[in-house]
CSV table of C-alpha atoms in Angstrom, one decimal:
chain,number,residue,atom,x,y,z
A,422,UNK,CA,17.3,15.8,10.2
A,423,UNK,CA,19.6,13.0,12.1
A,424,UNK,CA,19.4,12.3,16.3
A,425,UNK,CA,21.7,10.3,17.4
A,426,UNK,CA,21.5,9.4,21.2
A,427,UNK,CA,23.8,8.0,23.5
A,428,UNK,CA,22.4,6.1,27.1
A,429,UNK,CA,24.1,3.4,29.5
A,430,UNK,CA,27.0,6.1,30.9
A,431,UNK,CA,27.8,5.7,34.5
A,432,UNK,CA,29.8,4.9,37.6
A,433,UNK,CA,31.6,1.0,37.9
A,434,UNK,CA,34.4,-0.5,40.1
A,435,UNK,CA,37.3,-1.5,38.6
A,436,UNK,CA,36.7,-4.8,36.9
A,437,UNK,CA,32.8,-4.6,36.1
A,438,UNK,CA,31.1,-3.9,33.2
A,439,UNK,CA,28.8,-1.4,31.3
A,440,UNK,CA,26.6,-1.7,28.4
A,441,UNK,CA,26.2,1.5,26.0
A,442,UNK,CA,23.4,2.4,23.8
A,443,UNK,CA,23.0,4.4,20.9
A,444,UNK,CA,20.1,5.2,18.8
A,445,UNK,CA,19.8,7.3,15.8
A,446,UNK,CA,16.3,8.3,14.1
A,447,UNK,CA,15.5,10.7,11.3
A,448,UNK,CA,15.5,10.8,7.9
A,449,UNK,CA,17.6,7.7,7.9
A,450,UNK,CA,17.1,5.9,4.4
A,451,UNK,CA,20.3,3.8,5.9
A,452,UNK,CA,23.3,3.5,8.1
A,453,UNK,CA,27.1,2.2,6.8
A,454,UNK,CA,29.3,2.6,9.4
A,455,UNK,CA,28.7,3.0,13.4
A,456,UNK,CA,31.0,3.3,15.8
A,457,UNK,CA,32.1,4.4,19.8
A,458,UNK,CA,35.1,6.9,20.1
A,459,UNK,CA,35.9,7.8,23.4
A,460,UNK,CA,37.5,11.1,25.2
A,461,UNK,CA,39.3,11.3,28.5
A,462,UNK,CA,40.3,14.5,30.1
A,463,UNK,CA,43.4,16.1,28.9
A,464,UNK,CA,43.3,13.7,25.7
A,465,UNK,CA,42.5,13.5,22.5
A,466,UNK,CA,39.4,11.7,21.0
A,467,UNK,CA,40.0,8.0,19.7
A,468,UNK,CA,38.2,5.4,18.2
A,469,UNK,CA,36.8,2.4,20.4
A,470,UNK,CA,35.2,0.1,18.2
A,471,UNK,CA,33.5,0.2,15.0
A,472,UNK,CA,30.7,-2.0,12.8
A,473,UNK,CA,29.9,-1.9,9.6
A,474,UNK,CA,26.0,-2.7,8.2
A,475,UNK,CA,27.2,-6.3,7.3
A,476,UNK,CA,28.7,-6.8,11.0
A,477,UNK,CA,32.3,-6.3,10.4
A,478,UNK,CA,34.2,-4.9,13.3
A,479,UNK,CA,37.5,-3.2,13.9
A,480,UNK,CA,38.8,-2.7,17.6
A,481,UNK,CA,41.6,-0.4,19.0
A,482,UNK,CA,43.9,-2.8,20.6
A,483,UNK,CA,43.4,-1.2,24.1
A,484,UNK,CA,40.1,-2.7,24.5
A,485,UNK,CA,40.5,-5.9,22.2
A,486,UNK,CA,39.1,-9.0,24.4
A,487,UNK,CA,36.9,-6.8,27.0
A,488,UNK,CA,34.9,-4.4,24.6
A,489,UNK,CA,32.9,-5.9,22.2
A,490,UNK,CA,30.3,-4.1,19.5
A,491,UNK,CA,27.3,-5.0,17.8
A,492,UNK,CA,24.2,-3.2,16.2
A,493,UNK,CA,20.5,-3.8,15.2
A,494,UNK,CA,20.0,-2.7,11.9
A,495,UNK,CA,16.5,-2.7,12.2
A,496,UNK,CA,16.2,-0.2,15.3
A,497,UNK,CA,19.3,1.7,13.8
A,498,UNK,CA,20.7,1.2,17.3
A,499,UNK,CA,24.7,0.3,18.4
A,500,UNK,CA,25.4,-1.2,21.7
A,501,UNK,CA,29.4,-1.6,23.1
A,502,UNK,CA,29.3,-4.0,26.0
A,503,UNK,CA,32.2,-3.4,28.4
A,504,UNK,CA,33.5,-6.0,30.7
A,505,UNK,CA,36.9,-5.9,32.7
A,506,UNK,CA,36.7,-1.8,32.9
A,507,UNK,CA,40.0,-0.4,34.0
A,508,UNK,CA,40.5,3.0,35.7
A,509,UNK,CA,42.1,4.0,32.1
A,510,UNK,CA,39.0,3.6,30.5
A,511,UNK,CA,37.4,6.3,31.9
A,512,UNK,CA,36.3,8.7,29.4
A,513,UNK,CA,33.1,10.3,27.8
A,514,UNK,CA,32.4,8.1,25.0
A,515,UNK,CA,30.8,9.3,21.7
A,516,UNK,CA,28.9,7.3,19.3
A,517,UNK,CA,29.0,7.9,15.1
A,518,UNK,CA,26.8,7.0,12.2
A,519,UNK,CA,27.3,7.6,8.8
A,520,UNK,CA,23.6,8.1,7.5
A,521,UNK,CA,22.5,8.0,3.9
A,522,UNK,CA,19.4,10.2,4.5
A,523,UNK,CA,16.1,10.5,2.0
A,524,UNK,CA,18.1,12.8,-0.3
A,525,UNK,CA,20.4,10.2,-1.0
A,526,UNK,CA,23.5,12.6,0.9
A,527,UNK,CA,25.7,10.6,3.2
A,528,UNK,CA,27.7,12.2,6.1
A,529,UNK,CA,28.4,11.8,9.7
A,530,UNK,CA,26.5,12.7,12.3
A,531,UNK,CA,27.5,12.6,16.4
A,532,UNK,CA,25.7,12.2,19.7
A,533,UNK,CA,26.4,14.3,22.5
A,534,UNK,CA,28.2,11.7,24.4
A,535,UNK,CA,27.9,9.8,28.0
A,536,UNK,CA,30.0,9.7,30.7
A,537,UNK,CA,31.8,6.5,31.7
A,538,UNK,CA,33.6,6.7,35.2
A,539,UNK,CA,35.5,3.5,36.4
A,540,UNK,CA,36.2,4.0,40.2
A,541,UNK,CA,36.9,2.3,43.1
């Protein structure tokens, strides 16, 4: 009913930057919130960022100043931009929307993920 797709995952050197994509399509009549969580190895999932349809933001304070989030309402699309990557941000990162579909339900749906590897 709901895709949601994340692209932009890779390998970057300490201190560069990524950009991260997300796209969702459907039955999408609109989209509240959308957001990036984020999952290293060993650890437990946590929220990145966040944006609501009126471009309201919330960050968690590990990547306050270097991450920053915005979306495209028309395309349904979130982007994170990632500058100053440390080693510690290394992590498969997730994106969420909460979709009001045609049937006038509204629940979260999730992307698969894509990895983000900061190495030297």
């Amino acid at each position: 009913q709901v895709q949601v797709v994340e692209s932009g995952g890779g390998l970057v050197q300490p201190g560069g930057s990524l950009r991260l994509s997300c796209a969702a399509s459907g039955r999408i009549l609109n989209i509240n919130v959308m957001a990036w969580h984020r999952q290293a190895p060993g650890k437990e999932r946590e929220l990145v960022a966040a944006i609501t349809s009126g471009s309201n933001t919330n960050y968690a304070d590990s990547v306050k100043g270097r991450f920053t989030i915005s979306r495209d309402n028309a395309k349904n699309t979130v982007y994170l931009q990632m500058n100053s990557l440390k080693p510690e941000d290394t992590a498969v990162y997730y994106c969420s929307a909460e979709v009001r579909t045609w049937d006038y339900r509204t629940m979260p749906y999730w992307g698969k993920g894509t990895l983000v590897t900061v190495s030297s």
